[in-house]
GROMACS .gro file of C-alpha atoms in nm:
model
  362
    1MET     CA    1  -1.728  -1.341  -2.403
    2GLY     CA    2  -1.578  -0.996  -2.360
    3GLY     CA    3  -1.430  -0.738  -2.592
    4ALA     CA    4  -1.625  -0.457  -2.430
    5VAL     CA    5  -1.315  -0.245  -2.369
    6SER     CA    6  -0.993  -0.190  -2.559
    7ALA     CA    7  -0.679  -0.385  -2.476
    8GLY     CA    8  -0.423  -0.247  -2.235
    9GLU     CA    9  -0.045  -0.252  -2.247
   10ASP     CA   10  -0.032  -0.371  -1.885
   11ASN     CA   11  -0.260  -0.450  -1.592
   12ASP     CA   12  -0.301  -0.086  -1.486
   13GLU     CA   13  -0.401   0.024  -1.835
   14LEU     CA   14  -0.655  -0.258  -1.854
   15ILE     CA   15  -0.807  -0.136  -1.525
   16ASP     CA   16  -0.807   0.224  -1.655
   17ASN     CA   17  -1.008   0.107  -1.955
   18LEU     CA   18  -1.253  -0.088  -1.737
   19LYS     CA   19  -1.304   0.223  -1.521
   20GLU     CA   20  -1.357   0.446  -1.822
   21ALA     CA   21  -1.621   0.204  -1.953
   22GLN     CA   22  -1.790   0.201  -1.609
   23TYR     CA   23  -1.735  -0.171  -1.547
   24ILE     CA   24  -1.529  -0.083  -1.238
   25ARG     CA   25  -1.718   0.175  -1.031
   26THR     CA   26  -1.595   0.151  -0.671
   27GLU     CA   27  -1.258   0.209  -0.509
   28LEU     CA   28  -1.248  -0.129  -0.331
   29VAL     CA   29  -1.294  -0.320  -0.656
   30GLU     CA   30  -1.038  -0.102  -0.834
   31GLN     CA   31  -0.779  -0.165  -0.560
   32ALA     CA   32  -0.831  -0.541  -0.580
   33PHE     CA   33  -0.797  -0.546  -0.959
   34ARG     CA   34  -0.479  -0.338  -0.951
   35ALA     CA   35  -0.325  -0.551  -0.676
   36ILE     CA   36  -0.331  -0.877  -0.874
   37ASP     CA   37  -0.178  -0.889  -1.221
   38ARG     CA   38  -0.408  -1.083  -1.453
   39ALA     CA   39  -0.110  -1.203  -1.658
   40ASP     CA   40   0.020  -1.399  -1.357
   41TYR     CA   41  -0.272  -1.641  -1.404
   42TYR     CA   42  -0.189  -1.716  -1.767
   43LEU     CA   43   0.046  -1.982  -1.892
   44GLU     CA   44   0.368  -1.820  -2.012
   45GLU     CA   45   0.305  -1.877  -2.383
   46PHE     CA   46  -0.036  -1.701  -2.368
   47LYS     CA   47   0.055  -1.393  -2.163
   48ASP     CA   48   0.046  -1.162  -2.467
   49ASN     CA   49  -0.334  -1.184  -2.451
   50ALA     CA   50  -0.366  -1.124  -2.076
   51TYR     CA   51  -0.468  -0.758  -2.100
   52LYS     CA   52  -0.733  -0.802  -2.366
   53ASP     CA   53  -1.095  -0.798  -2.258
   54LEU     CA   54  -1.142  -1.158  -2.363
   55ALA     CA   55  -1.200  -1.492  -2.194
   56TRP     CA   56  -0.916  -1.746  -2.208
   57LYS     CA   57  -0.931  -2.125  -2.200
   58HIS     CA   58  -0.659  -2.386  -2.224
   59GLY     CA   59  -0.756  -2.742  -2.140
   60ASN     CA   60  -0.946  -2.722  -1.812
   61ILE     CA   61  -0.793  -2.385  -1.721
   62HIS     CA   62  -1.030  -2.097  -1.781
   63LEU     CA   63  -1.052  -1.723  -1.712
   64SER     CA   64  -1.357  -1.509  -1.785
   65ALA     CA   65  -1.320  -1.173  -1.959
   66PRO     CA   66  -1.212  -0.881  -1.735
   67CYS     CA   67  -1.542  -0.698  -1.797
   68ILE     CA   68  -1.731  -1.000  -1.660
   69TYR     CA   69  -1.515  -1.028  -1.347
   70SER     CA   70  -1.551  -0.655  -1.278
   71GLU     CA   71  -1.930  -0.672  -1.309
   72VAL     CA   72  -1.931  -0.973  -1.075
   73MET     CA   73  -1.711  -0.800  -0.817
   74GLU     CA   74  -1.928  -0.489  -0.823
   75ALA     CA   75  -2.253  -0.686  -0.797
   76LEU     CA   76  -2.130  -0.890  -0.498
   77ASP     CA   77  -2.098  -0.571  -0.289
   78LEU     CA   78  -1.809  -0.718  -0.089
   79GLN     CA   79  -1.719  -0.597   0.259
   80PRO     CA   80  -1.454  -0.701   0.513
   81GLY     CA   81  -1.546  -1.000   0.728
   82LEU     CA   82  -1.802  -1.159   0.495
   83SER     CA   83  -1.808  -1.525   0.388
   84PHE     CA   84  -1.771  -1.605   0.017
   85LEU     CA   85  -1.825  -1.922  -0.186
   86ASN     CA   86  -1.691  -1.946  -0.543
   87LEU     CA   87  -1.853  -2.227  -0.743
   88GLY     CA   88  -1.622  -2.322  -1.027
   89SER     CA   89  -1.329  -2.138  -0.869
   90GLY     CA   90  -1.090  -2.221  -1.155
   91THR     CA   91  -0.750  -2.051  -1.140
   92GLY     CA   92  -0.832  -1.869  -0.814
   93TYR     CA   93  -0.791  -1.526  -0.976
   94LEU     CA   94  -1.135  -1.405  -0.867
   95SER     CA   95  -1.110  -1.571  -0.525
   96SER     CA   96  -0.778  -1.394  -0.458
   97MET     CA   97  -0.920  -1.053  -0.553
   98VAL     CA   98  -1.218  -1.118  -0.326
   99GLY     CA   99  -0.979  -1.220  -0.045
  100LEU     CA  100  -0.813  -0.879  -0.055
  101ILE     CA  101  -1.146  -0.716   0.031
  102LEU     CA  102  -1.272  -0.973   0.285
  103GLY     CA  103  -0.967  -0.923   0.506
  104PRO     CA  104  -0.830  -1.154   0.776
  105PHE     CA  105  -1.165  -1.230   0.940
  106GLY     CA  106  -1.356  -1.330   0.629
  107VAL     CA  107  -1.423  -1.676   0.485
  108ASN     CA  108  -1.310  -1.757   0.131
  109HIS     CA  109  -1.399  -2.101  -0.011
  110GLY     CA  110  -1.392  -2.239  -0.366
  111VAL     CA  111  -1.524  -2.556  -0.530
  112GLU     CA  112  -1.364  -2.674  -0.855
  113LEU     CA  113  -1.448  -2.984  -1.056
  114HIS     CA  114  -1.101  -3.053  -1.199
  115SER     CA  115  -0.819  -3.156  -0.967
  116ASP     CA  116  -0.549  -3.031  -1.209
  117VAL     CA  117  -0.705  -2.683  -1.198
  118ILE     CA  118  -0.704  -2.695  -0.818
  119GLU     CA  119  -0.328  -2.760  -0.826
  120TYR     CA  120  -0.282  -2.475  -1.074
  121ALA     CA  121  -0.482  -2.242  -0.848
  122LYS     CA  122  -0.275  -2.335  -0.544
  123GLN     CA  123   0.048  -2.264  -0.734
  124LYS     CA  124  -0.079  -1.922  -0.842
  125LEU     CA  125  -0.195  -1.841  -0.489
  126ASP     CA  126   0.144  -1.936  -0.347
  127PHE     CA  127   0.319  -1.723  -0.611
  128PHE     CA  128   0.100  -1.422  -0.526
  129ILE     CA  129   0.159  -1.449  -0.152
  130LYS     CA  130   0.535  -1.493  -0.185
  131THR     CA  131   0.618  -1.242  -0.458
  132SER     CA  132   0.349  -0.977  -0.508
  133ASP     CA  133   0.457  -0.620  -0.437
  134SER     CA  134   0.101  -0.531  -0.337
  135PHE     CA  135   0.044  -0.811  -0.085
  136ASP     CA  136   0.151  -0.607   0.217
  137LYS     CA  137  -0.098  -0.330   0.138
  138PHE     CA  138  -0.380  -0.563   0.244
  139GLU     CA  139  -0.468  -0.815   0.511
  140PHE     CA  140  -0.555  -1.117   0.303
  141CYS     CA  141  -0.831  -1.376   0.341
  142GLU     CA  142  -0.657  -1.673   0.183
  143PRO     CA  143  -0.885  -1.890  -0.035
  144SER     CA  144  -0.932  -2.261   0.039
  145PHE     CA  145  -1.020  -2.484  -0.255
  146VAL     CA  146  -1.186  -2.828  -0.262
  147THR     CA  147  -1.238  -3.064  -0.555
  148GLY     CA  148  -1.587  -3.172  -0.651
  149ASN     CA  149  -1.903  -3.094  -0.843
  150CYS     CA  150  -2.069  -2.782  -0.706
  151LEU     CA  151  -2.412  -2.941  -0.758
  152GLU     CA  152  -2.324  -3.202  -0.494
  153ILE     CA  153  -2.245  -2.982  -0.196
  154SER     CA  154  -2.336  -3.151   0.131
  155PRO     CA  155  -2.679  -3.032   0.251
  156ASP     CA  156  -2.544  -2.969   0.602
  157CYS     CA  157  -2.293  -2.709   0.478
  158THR     CA  158  -2.289  -2.361   0.621
  159GLN     CA  159  -2.458  -2.079   0.430
  160TYR     CA  160  -2.262  -1.786   0.289
  161ASP     CA  161  -2.295  -1.408   0.268
  162ARG     CA  162  -2.182  -1.403  -0.094
  163VAL     CA  163  -2.192  -1.675  -0.362
  164TYR     CA  164  -2.073  -1.669  -0.722
  165CYS     CA  165  -2.115  -1.942  -0.981
  166GLY     CA  166  -1.881  -1.928  -1.282
  167ALA     CA  167  -2.083  -2.155  -1.509
  168GLY     CA  168  -2.425  -2.131  -1.671
  169VAL     CA  169  -2.697  -2.236  -1.426
  170GLN     CA  170  -3.002  -2.420  -1.556
  171LYS     CA  171  -3.342  -2.301  -1.429
  172GLU     CA  172  -3.395  -2.625  -1.234
  173HIS     CA  173  -3.088  -2.550  -1.021
  174GLU     CA  174  -3.186  -2.194  -0.928
  175ASP     CA  175  -3.340  -2.289  -0.591
  176TYR     CA  176  -3.038  -2.507  -0.508
  177MET     CA  177  -2.812  -2.204  -0.556
  178LYS     CA  178  -3.039  -1.974  -0.357
  179ASN     CA  179  -3.032  -2.207  -0.057
  180LEU     CA  180  -2.655  -2.160  -0.025
  181LEU     CA  181  -2.721  -1.798   0.085
  182LYS     CA  182  -2.775  -1.649   0.428
  183VAL     CA  183  -3.060  -1.402   0.470
  184GLY     CA  184  -2.923  -1.071   0.345
  185GLY     CA  185  -2.676  -1.251   0.119
  186ILE     CA  186  -2.609  -1.196  -0.251
  187LEU     CA  187  -2.581  -1.459  -0.524
  188VAL     CA  188  -2.438  -1.373  -0.867
  189MET     CA  189  -2.462  -1.630  -1.146
  190PRO     CA  190  -2.529  -1.671  -1.520
  191LEU     CA  191  -2.896  -1.772  -1.536
  192GLU     CA  192  -3.066  -1.822  -1.872
  193GLU     CA  193  -2.800  -1.625  -2.064
  194LYS     CA  194  -2.811  -1.330  -1.822
  195LEU     CA  195  -2.565  -1.246  -1.547
  196THR     CA  196  -2.810  -1.228  -1.257
  197LYS     CA  197  -2.789  -1.081  -0.907
  198ILE     CA  198  -3.020  -1.238  -0.647
  199THR     CA  199  -3.047  -1.093  -0.296
  200ARG     CA  200  -3.204  -1.300  -0.019
  201THR     CA  201  -3.423  -1.051   0.167
  202GLY     CA  202  -3.592  -1.304   0.396
  203PRO     CA  203  -3.621  -1.680   0.463
  204SER     CA  204  -3.837  -1.717   0.151
  205ALA     CA  205  -3.804  -1.374  -0.009
  206TRP     CA  206  -3.575  -1.275  -0.296
  207GLU     CA  207  -3.494  -0.978  -0.515
  208THR     CA  208  -3.366  -1.049  -0.865
  209LYS     CA  209  -3.181  -0.815  -1.100
  210LYS     CA  210  -3.052  -0.892  -1.449
  211ILE     CA  211  -2.711  -0.731  -1.502
  212LEU     CA  212  -2.605  -0.807  -1.859
  213ALA     CA  213  -2.630  -1.067  -2.132
  214VAL     CA  214  -2.358  -1.333  -2.114
  215SER     CA  215  -2.264  -1.667  -2.264
  216PHE     CA  216  -2.121  -1.925  -2.023
  217ALA     CA  217  -2.061  -2.297  -2.060
  218PRO     CA  218  -2.332  -2.477  -1.858
  219LEU     CA  219  -2.276  -2.652  -1.528
  220ILE     CA  220  -2.164  -3.012  -1.568
  221GLN     CA  221  -2.425  -3.248  -1.430
  222PRO     CA  222  -2.314  -3.506  -1.170
  223ASN     CA  223  -2.227  -3.845  -1.313
  224HIS     CA  224  -2.322  -4.138  -1.090
  225ALA     CA  225  -2.274  -4.404  -1.353
  226ASP     CA  226  -1.977  -4.566  -1.175
  227SER     CA  227  -2.112  -4.616  -0.824
  228GLY     CA  228  -2.469  -4.495  -0.851
  229LYS     CA  229  -2.407  -4.283  -0.540
  230SER     CA  230  -2.368  -3.911  -0.499
  231ARG     CA  231  -2.018  -3.788  -0.411
  232LEU     CA  232  -2.095  -3.520  -0.159
  233VAL     CA  233  -1.865  -3.220  -0.153
  234HIS     CA  234  -1.770  -3.118   0.201
  235LEU     CA  235  -1.665  -2.756   0.221
  236PRO     CA  236  -1.375  -2.652   0.444
  237PRO     CA  237  -1.467  -2.588   0.808
  238VAL     CA  238  -1.478  -2.228   0.924
  239ALA     CA  239  -1.158  -2.225   1.129
  240VAL     CA  240  -1.091  -2.004   1.428
  241ARG     CA  241  -0.762  -1.817   1.396
  242SER     CA  242  -0.487  -1.904   1.639
  243LEU     CA  243  -0.369  -1.654   1.900
  244GLN     CA  244  -0.034  -1.639   1.718
  245ASP     CA  245  -0.210  -1.550   1.393
  246LEU     CA  246  -0.422  -1.284   1.561
  247ALA     CA  247  -0.107  -1.131   1.711
  248ARG     CA  248   0.054  -1.110   1.366
  249ILE     CA  249  -0.255  -0.937   1.224
  250ALA     CA  250  -0.264  -0.689   1.514
  251ILE     CA  251   0.110  -0.608   1.491
  252ARG     CA  252   0.099  -0.557   1.116
  253GLY     CA  253  -0.207  -0.333   1.156
  254THR     CA  254  -0.029  -0.123   1.419
  255ILE     CA  255   0.280  -0.083   1.201
  256LYS     CA  256   0.063   0.026   0.907
  257LYS     CA  257  -0.100   0.293   1.124
  258ILE     CA  258   0.243   0.421   1.231
  259ILE     CA  259   0.358   0.436   0.867
  260HIS     CA  260   0.040   0.624   0.774
  261GLN     CA  261   0.090   0.875   1.055
  262GLU     CA  262   0.454   0.928   0.959
  263THR     CA  263   0.354   0.984   0.597
  264MET     CA  264   0.088   1.238   0.694
  265SER     CA  265   0.334   1.420   0.920
  266ARG     CA  266   0.602   1.426   0.649
  267ASN     CA  267   0.362   1.551   0.381
  268GLY     CA  268   0.169   1.795   0.600
  269ASN     CA  269  -0.148   1.608   0.692
  270GLY     CA  270  -0.114   1.400   0.380
  271LEU     CA  271  -0.172   1.692   0.145
  272LYS     CA  272   0.064   1.696  -0.148
  273ASN     CA  273   0.106   1.949  -0.420
  274PRO     CA  274  -0.127   1.851  -0.702
  275PRO     CA  275   0.046   1.724  -1.015
  276ARG     CA  276   0.093   1.979  -1.287
  277PHE     CA  277  -0.082   1.892  -1.608
  278LYS     CA  278  -0.013   2.048  -1.940
  279ARG     CA  279  -0.303   2.263  -2.044
  280ARG     CA  280  -0.414   2.162  -2.387
  281ARG     CA  281  -0.495   2.446  -2.618
  282VAL     CA  282  -0.815   2.420  -2.814
  283ARG     CA  283  -0.781   2.541  -3.168
  284ARG     CA  284  -1.105   2.699  -3.282
  285ARG     CA  285  -1.173   2.670  -3.650
  286ARG     CA  286  -1.418   2.899  -3.820
  287MET     CA  287  -1.648   2.745  -4.082
  288GLU     CA  288  -1.699   3.001  -4.352
  289THR     CA  289  -1.866   2.804  -4.635
  290ILE     CA  290  -2.161   2.567  -4.590
  291VAL     CA  291  -2.313   2.388  -4.891
  292PHE     CA  292  -2.638   2.184  -4.882
  293LEU     CA  293  -2.653   1.918  -5.151
  294ASP     CA  294  -2.895   1.624  -5.165
  295LYS     CA  295  -2.957   1.625  -4.786
  296GLU     CA  296  -2.585   1.617  -4.709
  297VAL     CA  297  -2.393   1.899  -4.550
  298PHE     CA  298  -2.045   1.994  -4.660
  299ALA     CA  299  -1.846   2.248  -4.461
  300SER     CA  300  -1.521   2.401  -4.564
  301ARG     CA  301  -1.290   2.644  -4.396
  302ILE     CA  302  -1.121   2.930  -4.580
  303SER     CA  303  -0.793   2.996  -4.410
  304ASN     CA  304  -0.611   3.324  -4.406
  305PRO     CA  305  -0.250   3.412  -4.322
  306SER     CA  306  -0.333   3.538  -3.975
  307ASP     CA  307  -0.489   3.196  -3.887
  308ASP     CA  308  -0.174   3.015  -3.995
  309ASN     CA  309   0.045   3.247  -3.790
  310ASN     CA  310  -0.172   3.195  -3.482
  311ASN     CA  311  -0.152   2.817  -3.523
  312CYS     CA  312   0.228   2.830  -3.546
  313GLU     CA  313   0.241   3.038  -3.229
  314GLU     CA  314   0.013   2.793  -3.046
  315ILE     CA  315   0.228   2.498  -3.150
  316GLU     CA  316   0.540   2.677  -3.032
  317ASP     CA  317   0.371   2.757  -2.698
  318GLU     CA  318   0.274   2.392  -2.654
  319ARG     CA  319   0.631   2.281  -2.720
  320ARG     CA  320   0.762   2.522  -2.458
  321GLU     CA  321   0.510   2.396  -2.202
  322GLU     CA  322   0.606   2.035  -2.272
  323ASP     CA  323   0.975   2.118  -2.219
  324GLU     CA  324   0.894   2.291  -1.889
  325THR     CA  325   0.683   2.006  -1.754
  326LYS     CA  326   0.898   1.721  -1.885
  327PRO     CA  327   1.017   1.507  -1.589
  328SER     CA  328   1.389   1.474  -1.530
  329GLU     CA  329   1.363   1.096  -1.521
  330LEU     CA  330   1.186   0.888  -1.780
  331LYS     CA  331   1.097   0.603  -1.544
  332PRO     CA  332   0.930   0.647  -1.204
  333ASP     CA  333   1.098   0.505  -0.897
  334PRO     CA  334   0.989   0.151  -0.814
  335PRO     CA  335   0.725   0.130  -0.537
  336VAL     CA  336   0.862   0.097  -0.185
  337ASN     CA  337   0.725  -0.166   0.051
  338PHE     CA  338   0.722   0.050   0.363
  339LEU     CA  339   0.574  -0.224   0.581
  340ARG     CA  340   0.856  -0.460   0.494
  341GLU     CA  341   1.120  -0.193   0.555
  342LYS     CA  342   0.969  -0.103   0.892
  343VAL     CA  343   0.947  -0.467   1.007
  344LEU     CA  344   1.306  -0.540   0.906
  345SER     CA  345   1.424  -0.235   1.100
  346LEU     CA  346   1.259  -0.344   1.426
  347PRO     CA  347   1.481  -0.476   1.710
  348LEU     CA  348   1.331  -0.825   1.686
  349PRO     CA  349   1.475  -1.174   1.628
  350ASP     CA  350   1.492  -1.258   1.258
  351PRO     CA  351   1.247  -1.552   1.281
  352LEU     CA  352   0.983  -1.318   1.424
  353LYS     CA  353   1.047  -1.059   1.149
  354TYR     CA  354   1.006  -1.325   0.883
  355TYR     CA  355   0.688  -1.450   1.048
  356LEU     CA  356   0.542  -1.100   1.042
  357LEU     CA  357   0.626  -1.086   0.670
  358TYR     CA  358   0.465  -1.424   0.596
  359TYR     CA  359   0.812  -1.554   0.496
  360ARG     CA  360   0.774  -1.364   0.170
  361GLU     CA  361   1.059  -1.368  -0.081
  362LYS     CA  362   1.062  -0.989  -0.134
   0.00000   0.00000   0.00000
């Protein structure tokens, strides 16, 4: 499933293409997609395909096409502080993007059938936290993953503000999925070959919207052949953050505000000179001969010497403009992690600095 947009050379170009095709429509979703490089969730030998709008599967590891994930993210209408349940959480790619929006006071849980995929997801999550250049731009709601069949979730589990199921849901399981939602919550899932958004508007009231046609592998039914008993899946408890953790969040937030104020002061209330773009000249061509023949139209242009001279002058003007606007350096400066620099410059003991930076490697 996928192929709705052209391939990109890198993650940013892929996101540009998704925006142009209107799969990504909001700033929050765009920021989350740009912050996490899709290629980081591929095995090394398959990374050449990471920026194509295609699904990828290797063994039990699976990623949906970027156009599907962007439609899901938009449909979930995510906001800071919400609770999210990802059924069939897979590599954790989607859960990590959601965590960037939920922020430090959200809830981010995933259920995955295959234990080897859970281990893979944990490795990718650890890699993102320790190495990503974009991590410090957000306050992250770290996902928690549990192994089990998502059709066997314990009936006494808490309900969620947002739920996504990454496998095809049979009609007989629709009510089961709906009951995982709080009133006012949103469920997005593939139902009867359609990506479907269901909003719970009351205890027994629902609004349903079909988003687009999709093709997903169906949910795997529970297998009780061995013991004859259901293996209930117990979701992680909703933990209360420690005072130490709350202090770290507050300090980082204060430092970010200071950096923002300094940037605004340095740039004059944050207003920068707009970038200068080369004005493209439009060459108007005059059609001077039109022939109608068997319902087809043929148009030809008769050129004259003055036209050719004008074209040469326009080309020369364009070349001069390109030379004037050409940057002095071919490569932009690497992004600066201002939060990290500010923390490391503080008159604090090193262990406290490293704690504020989540013991990140860079």
